Structure formats: C-alpha cells, structure tokens
Amino acid sequence: MTSDLLAPLDLAFWNIESAEHPMHLGALGVFSAHSPTAGAHAADLLALRAAGVPGLRMRIRDVWQPPLALRQPFSFGGAAREPAPDFDPLDHVRLHAPTDDFHAVAGRLMQRPLVRDRPPWEAHVLPGEDGFSFAVLFKFHHALADGLRALGLAAAVLDPMDLPAPRPRPAPPRRGLLPDVRALPGLVRGVLSDAGRALDIGTSLALSTLDVRSSAALTAESSGTRRTTGVSLDLDDVHRVRKAEGGTVNDVLIAVVAGALRRWLDERGDGSEGVAPRALIPVSQRRPRTAHPQGNRLSGYLIRLPVCDPDPLSRLGAVRAAMDRNKDAGPARGAGAVALLADHVPALGHRLGGPLVSQAARLWFDILVTSVPLPSIGLKLGGHPLTEICPFAPLARGHSLAVAVSTYRGRVHYGLIADAEAVPDLDLLAHAVTEEVTALLRACGP
C-alpha cells in the first residue's frame, strides 16, 4: 500500500484530539461462548487476522514535504496514511482478565487515547467471569476510519462472511501543484458557490444559538474520564410506533433520546422545563467512487430536541418535523453542515487551529446522536455469535454525553458514553430509554 493524504475532515479530527479528549470511535460487541477459553482463542484469532488486513497496518504521519505523487494544493503541514514498517498486531490486540462488568472496563479503555505513532486502532478482548460470554472492544481513530470504514475493518478480523465482491474503483487522477487552467472558470464558480454556502452555514449556526436552553448535565466541563453503558430494544416496537405515527425509524430513535433525557433530567433534579438542547445528527456524504473512499465526508442536521415537551407523541412529531425541514434543505446547508467547511481550510490551518476548534464544539451543538450501520447477517468470532453490540461516538470537549445507535438482527442497540464525573448516573439514563419506548407504545394504543 502507498501513502495517502488525509482528507480535510480526517485531518481536523487528527488535530483537535488531546489526551483528555481522544477522537476515537468504539464498539463493544458481546459474544456467546462455549468455554472459559473462548476469549483467549478470540484474541489469538484477532491478532492472526489483523496481520493480513492492509487497512490495519496504516499509521498516520505528519507531512511537511510530501512526495511528488502526493503533492496537492494546501497539503503543507498535513498528514498522510502510510504502511507502518514495524507493524505488530500484538501491540493492538490485548487480552484482559475476566470481568463481570464489560461496560466498567470499556469506559476506562475508551478514555485512553490511541498511540499516535502506531496504526491508531485497538481490540480489547474481555472474557466474562461466567465463562459463557466474552466481549471485544474495538477502537478506531476517527482519522483512520469513519463508522462505515471502521465496520469494514472490524468485519475483516471476524469470521468470514459470504458477501458480494466490491466493484473495482477507477484509479484517482493525478493532481499537480496547480489546477489546470482550463478548469479555472468552473473553479471560480465553485469558489463563489462555496463562499455562499459558508455564509449560509455561518448564519444558520449563529441563529441556532439564540434563545436556546440546554442543561449543565450535557455541557459540563470535561474531566477526561469515561463511562459507558448500553440499551437493547426490540426493533418491532420501534416499527409499531413508526407505523402508527409516520416518519422514519430514525425519527423514532431520536425522539426516544429526547424523552429519555427529559425523564433523566427530572429524576436527577436538574429539571427539563424549557430545555431544548441542540442535537447534531451526522449525515454521511461519502460517495463510494471518490478518490479517497476511506476519508470522512460528513455533514449533519442540527435539531432542537423537544426535551421540555411532556407528551411523548408530541415530542415525536416535533422531531419528525425538524428532520423533514433539514432533509428538504439538504445536508450541504444549515448549521449542521459546519464539518463541510473543513474542505476549504489549508492543512496548516487545521494543524494550528485544531486546539481552538476543539474548544468551539460546545458552541455548535449540545449532544451528538449518531447512527452506525451494521449488516443484517449474523456476525461471529471463532464460531461464537455476536449477541449484542454497543457503538460509542467520540465525546467532544465541553460535552458530557454522546449517543450512538445501531440496529442488528431485530434489535436496536443504544451505546451511551459520558464523562464519568459529570454523569455518574448513566445507568439511570439507560433505564429512561427503555421507559420512553414503553411510553410511546402506550400512547400509540393497541
């Protein structure tokens, strides 16, 4: 494999990271086991298979003077993926002592940054004390892989699946230091269009901060500690609500978050009156035939979660209306599309401005609610079936909580990650998620 310059958004994720705010994705998968040695066998399999996956050999290296084949406008001060010459999968796959609480261990592991001079990923195998289960926590830096790419890398070390072969992609065109003169009129039009879009996004962002009340529980000062938990729901229950009230499955899943936050805030004494936090809903803009298919191409929708509304169906209606407005406008405009502006910042700007940008996340949104796709077929490791999966999103500076959701084989899995000091009662929020689904089903009637 050859070197590959990071896409602008990947570079942004690489540079806004700090020791207290690591920018890695995570997923905790729980597998049923046939013996107490299943976890150790799984760790051996993961290390053996990782050695043969090219994408897992890639480290990220700073680029000050890239090779001629990599030179692109504004690449000075950037970074590139390149094969690690001394890659050892045993540095990345670790077997832990048996535990009776997978999430307690996962929280401590999620707060540790990945080693930046090695390929930025890890797999932690956690045997269950009962001998009948084990878990694997995968961690991938957001600059190495977005959710789709991380899924592909994780699937490559699980048991083989019968999937159709991917279509070959055309080789990317070589780019020089300067654009082709014949393309200048189109480039000028593109610059003007981009400038208009940037103004639109900036205006929308400014308006989104007006007359908004969040909660200190969502935007407390970060301690750098992490706590995780998960909730598993019946996907048929979600479909019942969707069929009764309209909208999409995603609308229902987001409304469940809004209702759970209301219950949680009221129970802990913070109060939900007037609270309407801004939720960032990431939207993938990646096109499979682009020159950099592994690069992050994210936009997003920004909506107010109707936490203050006491009626479950009214909350769902508000979420559905907000999502419809965002879809009508498209993911390239509006306050949620700030990430797209990363394409227009020189690489050196990302390097120098990363710490400042990381401080600004709180001004943009209050909570991240993201969906992570999973295949519908059963996944296995060493013949042991995957029974539960909890995805974890990165926790930005100034945020106390992030929510990731996946559907897998008839179940909806919510992965909750929080600052451990700011949210010591994360299990109460998990319980509130279950209660909210029950309330929606009751409100929809038989």
Short mmCIF file of C-alpha atoms in Angstrom, two decimals:
data_model
loop_
_atom_site.label_atom_id
_atom_site.label_comp_id
_atom_site.label_asym_id
_atom_site.label_seq_id
_atom_site.Cartn_x
_atom_site.Cartn_y
_atom_site.Cartn_z
CA MET A 1 0.00 0.00 0.00
CA THR A 2 1.16 3.53 -0.73
CA SER A 3 0.86 6.78 1.19
CA ASP A 4 -2.43 8.63 1.07
CA LEU A 5 -3.02 12.20 2.21
CA LEU A 6 -5.69 12.60 4.86
CA ALA A 7 -8.92 14.15 3.69
CA PRO A 8 -9.52 17.59 5.28
CA LEU A 9 -12.05 16.36 7.83
CA ASP A 10 -9.79 13.45 8.80
CA LEU A 11 -7.00 15.96 9.32
CA ALA A 12 -9.31 18.05 11.51
CA PHE A 13 -10.13 15.04 13.69
CA TRP A 14 -6.40 14.24 13.98
CA ASN A 15 -5.53 17.75 15.13
CA ILE A 16 -8.38 18.52 17.54
CA GLU A 17 -7.54 15.49 19.67
CA SER A 18 -5.98 15.90 23.11
CA ALA A 19 -5.11 13.49 25.90
CA GLU A 20 -8.38 14.38 27.69
CA HIS A 21 -10.47 14.31 24.50
CA PRO A 22 -9.46 11.37 22.30
CA MET A 23 -11.16 11.23 18.91
CA HIS A 24 -11.72 7.52 18.50
CA LEU A 25 -14.85 5.59 17.71
CA GLY A 26 -15.66 2.46 19.66
CA ALA A 27 -17.89 -0.58 19.61
CA LEU A 28 -18.36 -3.15 22.35
CA GLY A 29 -19.51 -6.48 20.96
CA VAL A 30 -20.68 -9.27 23.25
CA PHE A 31 -20.33 -12.85 22.02
CA SER A 32 -21.79 -16.03 23.47
CA ALA A 33 -19.09 -18.54 24.45
CA HIS A 34 -18.89 -22.32 24.74
CA SER A 35 -16.00 -22.44 27.19
CA PRO A 36 -13.93 -20.23 29.54
CA THR A 37 -11.07 -20.29 27.00
CA ALA A 38 -13.16 -18.76 24.19
CA GLY A 39 -11.92 -15.23 24.95
CA ALA A 40 -8.25 -16.22 24.73
CA HIS A 41 -8.92 -18.05 21.46
CA ALA A 42 -10.70 -14.94 20.12
CA ALA A 43 -7.69 -12.76 20.98
CA ASP A 44 -5.37 -15.12 19.10
CA LEU A 45 -7.68 -15.07 16.07
CA LEU A 46 -7.89 -11.27 16.04
CA ALA A 47 -4.10 -10.88 16.13
CA LEU A 48 -3.61 -13.51 13.43
CA ARG A 49 -6.19 -11.97 11.11
CA ALA A 50 -5.15 -8.36 11.75
CA ALA A 51 -1.72 -9.14 10.32
CA GLY A 52 -3.34 -9.79 6.94
CA VAL A 53 -5.60 -6.68 6.78
CA PRO A 54 -3.79 -3.86 4.92
CA GLY A 55 -6.02 -1.13 6.36
CA LEU A 56 -4.98 -2.07 9.89
CA ARG A 57 -1.31 -1.59 9.06
CA MET A 58 -1.75 2.10 8.25
CA ARG A 59 -0.26 4.68 10.59
CA ILE A 60 -0.68 8.46 10.31
CA ARG A 61 2.41 10.54 9.69
CA ASP A 62 2.83 14.31 9.61
CA VAL A 63 3.52 15.67 6.13
CA TRP A 64 5.67 18.75 5.71
CA GLN A 65 7.15 17.95 2.31
CA PRO A 66 5.06 15.19 0.69
CA PRO A 67 6.44 13.08 -2.17
CA LEU A 68 5.66 14.39 -5.64
CA ALA A 69 2.93 11.78 -6.13
CA LEU A 70 1.13 13.15 -3.09
CA ARG A 71 1.51 16.85 -3.70
CA GLN A 72 -1.79 18.66 -3.70
CA PRO A 73 -2.70 22.29 -3.13
CA PHE A 74 -2.61 23.25 0.57
CA SER A 75 -1.03 19.92 1.63
CA PHE A 76 1.85 21.59 3.53
CA GLY A 77 1.53 20.77 7.23
CA GLY A 78 -0.94 17.95 6.63
CA ALA A 79 -0.75 14.25 7.36
CA ALA A 80 -0.86 11.02 5.41
CA ARG A 81 -1.70 7.39 5.97
CA GLU A 82 1.17 5.07 5.19
CA PRO A 83 2.05 1.44 5.97
CA ALA A 84 3.78 1.07 9.33
CA PRO A 85 7.17 -0.58 8.74
CA ASP A 86 7.20 -2.30 12.13
CA PHE A 87 3.53 -3.26 12.48
CA ASP A 88 2.95 -5.90 15.15
CA PRO A 89 -0.68 -6.93 15.75
CA LEU A 90 0.20 -7.94 19.30
CA ASP A 91 0.63 -4.22 20.04
CA HIS A 92 -3.04 -3.73 19.17
CA VAL A 93 -4.88 -6.85 20.37
CA ARG A 94 -4.96 -7.28 24.13
CA LEU A 95 -6.48 -9.99 26.31
CA HIS A 96 -7.74 -8.78 29.70
CA ALA A 97 -8.60 -10.54 32.93
CA PRO A 98 -12.13 -11.96 33.27
CA THR A 99 -14.77 -9.45 34.36
CA ASP A 100 -18.42 -9.43 35.33
CA ASP A 101 -18.97 -5.89 34.03
CA PHE A 102 -17.95 -5.32 30.41
CA HIS A 103 -19.01 -1.67 30.46
CA ALA A 104 -16.95 -0.81 33.54
CA VAL A 105 -13.81 -1.95 31.72
CA ALA A 106 -14.90 -0.43 28.40
CA GLY A 107 -15.35 3.00 29.98
CA ARG A 108 -11.80 3.01 31.33
CA LEU A 109 -10.42 1.83 28.00
CA MET A 110 -12.38 4.40 25.99
CA GLN A 111 -10.82 7.27 27.94
CA ARG A 112 -7.29 6.23 26.91
CA PRO A 113 -6.03 7.87 23.69
CA LEU A 114 -4.65 5.64 20.98
CA VAL A 115 -0.88 5.63 20.42
CA ARG A 116 -0.35 8.17 17.65
CA ASP A 117 2.91 6.80 16.22
CA ARG A 118 1.35 3.38 15.57
CA PRO A 119 -1.66 2.40 13.47
CA PRO A 120 -4.43 4.09 15.51
CA TRP A 121 -6.70 1.19 16.45
CA GLU A 122 -7.02 -1.38 19.22
CA ALA A 123 -9.04 -4.50 20.02
CA HIS A 124 -9.54 -5.43 23.67
CA VAL A 125 -10.86 -8.91 24.49
CA LEU A 126 -12.75 -9.12 27.79
CA PRO A 127 -13.58 -12.66 28.95
CA GLY A 128 -16.72 -12.95 31.06
CA GLU A 129 -16.39 -14.34 34.55
CA ASP A 130 -19.32 -16.66 33.85
CA GLY A 131 -17.34 -18.47 31.14
CA PHE A 132 -20.30 -18.28 28.78
CA SER A 133 -19.59 -14.93 27.14
CA PHE A 134 -16.79 -12.59 26.15
CA ALA A 135 -16.70 -9.07 24.75
CA VAL A 136 -14.46 -7.29 22.29
CA LEU A 137 -14.00 -3.53 22.43
CA PHE A 138 -12.82 -2.14 19.09
CA LYS A 139 -11.35 1.36 18.98
CA PHE A 140 -10.59 3.19 15.72
CA HIS A 141 -9.36 6.75 15.45
CA HIS A 142 -11.79 8.93 13.52
CA ALA A 143 -8.91 10.00 11.25
CA LEU A 144 -8.29 6.37 10.29
CA ALA A 145 -11.89 5.39 9.70
CA ASP A 146 -15.42 6.74 9.89
CA GLY A 147 -18.25 4.47 11.01
CA LEU A 148 -18.59 2.66 7.68
CA ARG A 149 -14.86 2.14 7.26
CA ALA A 150 -14.46 1.04 10.90
CA LEU A 151 -17.20 -1.53 10.34
CA GLY A 152 -15.33 -2.88 7.33
CA LEU A 153 -12.05 -3.13 9.23
CA ALA A 154 -13.70 -4.88 12.18
CA ALA A 155 -15.54 -7.28 9.86
CA ALA A 156 -12.21 -8.19 8.26
CA VAL A 157 -10.98 -9.77 11.52
CA LEU A 158 -14.26 -11.50 12.36
CA ASP A 159 -15.24 -14.83 10.83
CA PRO A 160 -15.52 -14.68 7.02
CA MET A 161 -18.90 -13.65 5.63
CA ASP A 162 -20.39 -14.53 2.25
CA LEU A 163 -20.65 -11.06 0.74
CA PRO A 164 -20.64 -9.96 -2.91
CA ALA A 165 -17.26 -8.81 -4.17
CA PRO A 166 -16.93 -5.00 -4.27
CA ARG A 167 -16.87 -3.31 -7.63
CA PRO A 168 -13.42 -2.11 -8.70
CA ARG A 169 -12.93 1.63 -8.38
CA PRO A 170 -11.15 3.68 -11.04
CA ALA A 171 -7.70 4.96 -10.15
CA PRO A 172 -7.79 8.55 -8.86
CA PRO A 173 -6.48 11.18 -11.29
CA ARG A 174 -3.04 12.54 -10.54
CA ARG A 175 -3.10 16.11 -9.29
CA GLY A 176 -0.35 18.63 -9.74
CA LEU A 177 0.63 21.57 -7.61
CA LEU A 178 -1.53 23.96 -9.65
CA PRO A 179 -5.00 23.47 -11.12
CA ASP A 180 -5.50 23.03 -14.85
CA VAL A 181 -6.01 26.48 -16.41
CA ARG A 182 -8.88 25.10 -18.48
CA ALA A 183 -10.75 24.36 -15.27
CA LEU A 184 -10.43 27.88 -13.84
CA PRO A 185 -13.92 29.16 -14.84
CA GLY A 186 -15.51 26.19 -13.12
CA LEU A 187 -13.22 26.62 -10.12
CA VAL A 188 -14.21 30.27 -9.81
CA ARG A 189 -17.88 29.35 -9.89
CA GLY A 190 -17.18 26.68 -7.27
CA VAL A 191 -15.39 29.17 -5.02
CA LEU A 192 -18.31 31.59 -5.24
CA SER A 193 -20.78 28.81 -4.54
CA ASP A 194 -18.68 27.62 -1.59
CA ALA A 195 -18.50 31.15 -0.22
CA GLY A 196 -22.27 31.45 -0.38
CA ARG A 197 -22.69 28.11 1.31
CA ALA A 198 -20.21 29.05 4.04
CA LEU A 199 -22.13 32.28 4.69
CA ASP A 200 -25.38 30.34 4.84
CA ILE A 201 -23.92 27.78 7.27
CA GLY A 202 -22.42 30.51 9.45
CA THR A 203 -25.68 32.45 9.60
CA SER A 204 -27.63 29.30 10.46
CA LEU A 205 -25.13 28.46 13.18
CA ALA A 206 -25.43 31.91 14.71
CA LEU A 207 -29.23 31.72 14.69
CA SER A 208 -29.15 28.25 16.23
CA THR A 209 -27.51 29.62 19.39
CA LEU A 210 -30.28 32.15 20.00
CA ASP A 211 -32.92 31.53 22.64
CA VAL A 212 -31.67 28.05 23.46
CA ARG A 213 -31.56 26.39 26.83
CA SER A 214 -29.60 23.22 27.30
CA SER A 215 -28.66 21.56 30.56
CA ALA A 216 -25.49 21.69 32.61
CA ALA A 217 -25.67 17.89 32.68
CA LEU A 218 -24.94 17.85 28.93
CA THR A 219 -22.29 20.56 28.75
CA ALA A 220 -20.25 20.28 31.94
CA GLU A 221 -16.51 20.88 31.98
CA SER A 222 -14.78 17.72 30.83
CA SER A 223 -12.76 15.63 33.28
CA GLY A 224 -11.29 13.28 30.67
CA THR A 225 -12.87 10.25 32.37
CA ARG A 226 -15.36 7.98 30.57
CA ARG A 227 -18.29 5.80 31.49
CA THR A 228 -20.27 3.62 29.06
CA THR A 229 -23.47 1.63 29.07
CA GLY A 230 -25.86 0.15 26.57
CA VAL A 231 -29.56 -0.45 25.99
CA SER A 232 -31.10 -3.12 23.77
CA LEU A 233 -34.66 -2.71 22.44
CA ASP A 234 -36.95 -4.71 20.20
CA LEU A 235 -36.89 -3.26 16.68
CA ASP A 236 -40.50 -4.40 16.19
CA ASP A 237 -41.56 -1.98 18.95
CA VAL A 238 -39.89 0.87 17.08
CA HIS A 239 -41.65 -0.14 13.87
CA ARG A 240 -45.01 -0.22 15.67
CA VAL A 241 -44.54 3.41 16.71
CA ARG A 242 -43.37 4.41 13.24
CA LYS A 243 -46.33 2.77 11.52
CA ALA A 244 -48.77 4.37 13.95
CA GLU A 245 -47.35 7.90 13.81
CA GLY A 246 -45.50 8.10 10.48
CA GLY A 247 -41.99 9.30 9.85
CA THR A 248 -38.91 7.11 9.84
CA VAL A 249 -37.26 4.67 12.21
CA ASN A 250 -34.56 7.27 12.79
CA ASP A 251 -37.19 9.84 13.81
CA VAL A 252 -38.46 7.43 16.47
CA LEU A 253 -34.95 6.64 17.72
CA ILE A 254 -34.12 10.34 18.09
CA ALA A 255 -37.45 11.04 19.83
CA VAL A 256 -36.63 8.25 22.28
CA VAL A 257 -33.42 10.12 23.16
CA ALA A 258 -35.39 13.33 23.75
CA GLY A 259 -37.88 11.59 26.02
CA ALA A 260 -35.18 9.71 27.90
CA LEU A 261 -33.30 12.95 28.55
CA ARG A 262 -36.47 14.52 29.94
CA ARG A 263 -37.05 11.63 32.34
CA TRP A 264 -33.41 11.56 33.38
CA LEU A 265 -33.11 15.31 34.00
CA ASP A 266 -36.30 15.37 36.06
CA GLU A 267 -35.27 12.32 38.10
CA ARG A 268 -31.83 13.71 38.93
CA GLY A 269 -33.38 17.06 39.95
CA ASP A 270 -31.97 19.21 37.15
CA GLY A 271 -35.41 19.80 35.64
CA SER A 272 -36.47 19.70 31.98
CA GLU A 273 -38.61 22.83 31.84
CA GLY A 274 -37.61 24.97 28.87
CA VAL A 275 -34.76 22.61 27.89
CA ALA A 276 -34.29 22.16 24.13
CA PRO A 277 -30.68 21.06 23.54
CA ARG A 278 -29.23 21.14 20.04
CA ALA A 279 -28.58 17.63 18.76
CA LEU A 280 -26.12 17.06 15.94
CA ILE A 281 -27.25 14.20 13.68
CA PRO A 282 -24.29 13.27 11.42
CA VAL A 283 -25.05 12.54 7.76
CA SER A 284 -22.55 10.67 5.61
CA GLN A 285 -21.64 12.44 2.37
CA ARG A 286 -19.18 9.80 1.28
CA ARG A 287 -19.54 8.57 -2.29
CA PRO A 288 -18.14 5.09 -2.91
CA ARG A 289 -16.37 6.02 -6.15
CA THR A 290 -14.44 9.01 -4.85
CA ALA A 291 -10.66 9.17 -4.95
CA HIS A 292 -10.47 8.79 -1.18
CA PRO A 293 -13.21 6.32 -0.27
CA GLN A 294 -11.84 5.86 3.23
CA GLY A 295 -11.90 9.58 4.05
CA ASN A 296 -14.52 11.15 6.30
CA ARG A 297 -17.18 13.03 4.35
CA LEU A 298 -19.64 14.12 6.99
CA SER A 299 -22.30 16.75 7.15
CA GLY A 300 -25.09 16.87 9.68
CA TYR A 301 -28.53 18.01 10.66
CA LEU A 302 -28.93 20.22 13.72
CA ILE A 303 -32.25 19.94 15.54
CA ARG A 304 -33.64 21.05 18.88
CA LEU A 305 -34.59 18.04 20.97
CA PRO A 306 -38.04 18.76 22.48
CA VAL A 307 -36.98 17.67 25.97
CA CYS A 308 -39.33 20.21 27.58
CA ASP A 309 -42.45 18.74 25.89
CA PRO A 310 -44.31 16.43 28.32
CA ASP A 311 -46.19 14.46 25.61
CA PRO A 312 -44.30 11.52 24.00
CA LEU A 313 -46.21 11.72 20.71
CA SER A 314 -45.82 15.48 20.58
CA ARG A 315 -42.05 15.03 21.05
CA LEU A 316 -42.01 12.54 18.19
CA GLY A 317 -43.97 14.94 15.98
CA ALA A 318 -41.54 17.76 16.73
CA VAL A 319 -38.53 15.57 15.91
CA ARG A 320 -40.15 14.38 12.68
CA ALA A 321 -40.94 17.96 11.58
CA ALA A 322 -37.39 19.14 12.37
CA MET A 323 -35.84 16.25 10.46
CA ASP A 324 -38.14 16.87 7.48
CA ARG A 325 -37.06 20.53 7.38
CA ASN A 326 -33.42 19.51 7.41
CA LYS A 327 -33.94 16.95 4.65
CA ASP A 328 -35.78 19.50 2.50
CA ALA A 329 -32.87 21.93 2.85
CA GLY A 330 -30.32 19.16 2.23
CA PRO A 331 -27.19 18.22 4.20
CA ALA A 332 -24.98 20.78 2.45
CA ARG A 333 -26.58 23.79 4.13
CA GLY A 334 -27.63 24.80 7.57
CA ALA A 335 -25.86 24.89 10.93
CA GLY A 336 -25.28 21.14 10.95
CA ALA A 337 -23.09 21.32 7.84
CA VAL A 338 -20.16 23.04 9.57
CA ALA A 339 -17.97 19.96 9.05
CA LEU A 340 -18.09 20.51 5.28
CA LEU A 341 -16.13 23.74 5.71
CA ALA A 342 -13.09 21.64 6.65
CA ASP A 343 -12.54 21.10 2.92
CA HIS A 344 -11.69 24.79 2.49
CA VAL A 345 -9.13 25.10 5.28
CA PRO A 346 -5.44 24.60 4.34
CA ALA A 347 -3.71 21.70 6.05
CA LEU A 348 -1.54 24.03 8.11
CA GLY A 349 -4.70 25.81 9.27
CA HIS A 350 -6.03 22.53 10.65
CA ARG A 351 -2.76 21.92 12.46
CA LEU A 352 -2.58 25.38 14.02
CA GLY A 353 -6.29 25.86 14.61
CA GLY A 354 -7.12 22.37 15.90
CA PRO A 355 -6.99 23.28 19.61
CA LEU A 356 -9.21 26.32 19.04
CA VAL A 357 -11.73 24.33 17.00
CA SER A 358 -11.97 21.69 19.72
CA GLN A 359 -12.98 24.42 22.17
CA ALA A 360 -15.82 25.52 19.87
CA ALA A 361 -17.80 22.27 19.74
CA ARG A 362 -19.96 23.41 22.64
CA LEU A 363 -20.99 26.47 20.62
CA TRP A 364 -22.11 24.26 17.75
CA PHE A 365 -24.19 21.56 19.46
CA ASP A 366 -25.05 20.16 22.90
CA ILE A 367 -25.28 16.42 22.24
CA LEU A 368 -24.31 14.07 19.42
CA VAL A 369 -26.84 11.46 18.30
CA THR A 370 -25.43 9.29 15.55
CA SER A 371 -26.44 6.11 13.74
CA VAL A 372 -23.87 3.40 12.96
CA PRO A 373 -24.90 0.91 10.23
CA LEU A 374 -24.45 -2.81 10.80
CA PRO A 375 -25.01 -5.74 8.43
CA SER A 376 -28.22 -7.72 8.90
CA ILE A 377 -26.41 -11.07 8.71
CA GLY A 378 -25.09 -12.71 11.86
CA LEU A 379 -21.50 -11.92 12.83
CA LYS A 380 -19.24 -14.45 14.57
CA LEU A 381 -15.74 -14.66 16.01
CA GLY A 382 -14.20 -18.09 16.30
CA GLY A 383 -17.64 -19.56 15.69
CA HIS A 384 -19.12 -17.63 18.63
CA PRO A 385 -22.13 -15.49 17.59
CA LEU A 386 -22.34 -11.78 18.28
CA THR A 387 -25.37 -11.23 20.53
CA GLU A 388 -25.11 -7.53 21.45
CA ILE A 389 -23.31 -4.51 20.05
CA CYS A 390 -22.92 -1.06 21.62
CA PRO A 391 -21.43 1.64 19.37
CA PHE A 392 -19.65 4.57 21.02
CA ALA A 393 -19.10 8.01 19.49
CA PRO A 394 -16.23 10.36 20.36
CA LEU A 395 -17.02 12.76 23.19
CA ALA A 396 -16.16 16.33 22.21
CA ARG A 397 -14.65 18.88 24.56
CA GLY A 398 -17.30 20.55 26.70
CA HIS A 399 -19.80 17.73 26.18
CA SER A 400 -20.82 15.26 28.85
CA LEU A 401 -22.80 12.75 26.77
CA ALA A 402 -22.93 11.24 23.28
CA VAL A 403 -25.37 8.68 21.89
CA ALA A 404 -24.78 6.16 19.09
CA VAL A 405 -27.42 3.77 17.77
CA SER A 406 -27.21 0.57 15.70
CA THR A 407 -29.78 -1.97 14.58
CA TYR A 408 -28.69 -5.59 14.43
CA ARG A 409 -30.77 -8.71 13.84
CA GLY A 410 -34.08 -7.40 15.10
CA ARG A 411 -32.70 -5.34 17.98
CA VAL A 412 -31.91 -1.66 18.45
CA HIS A 413 -28.72 -1.06 20.42
CA TYR A 414 -28.09 2.32 22.06
CA GLY A 415 -24.47 2.94 23.06
CA LEU A 416 -24.12 5.71 25.66
CA ILE A 417 -20.78 7.27 26.51
CA ALA A 418 -20.39 10.03 29.07
CA ASP A 419 -17.92 11.94 31.15
CA ALA A 420 -17.71 9.73 34.25
CA GLU A 421 -17.55 12.63 36.72
CA ALA A 422 -20.25 14.76 35.10
CA VAL A 423 -22.63 11.81 34.55
CA PRO A 424 -22.14 9.29 37.38
CA ASP A 425 -25.76 8.10 36.91
CA LEU A 426 -25.54 6.98 33.28
CA ASP A 427 -27.44 3.79 34.13
CA LEU A 428 -30.47 5.94 35.03
CA LEU A 429 -30.43 7.41 31.53
CA ALA A 430 -30.23 3.92 30.05
CA HIS A 431 -33.29 2.91 32.06
CA ALA A 432 -35.07 6.05 30.88
CA VAL A 433 -34.53 4.96 27.25
CA THR A 434 -36.46 1.75 27.95
CA GLU A 435 -39.19 3.67 29.77
CA GLU A 436 -39.60 6.08 26.86
CA VAL A 437 -40.20 3.29 24.37
CA THR A 438 -42.83 1.85 26.69
CA ALA A 439 -44.48 5.28 26.94
CA LEU A 440 -44.55 5.68 23.15
CA LEU A 441 -46.11 2.25 22.69
CA ARG A 442 -48.75 3.03 25.31
CA ALA A 443 -49.52 6.39 23.69
CA CYS A 444 -49.91 4.78 20.26
CA GLY A 445 -52.54 2.42 21.61
CA PRO A 446 -53.12 -1.24 20.72
#
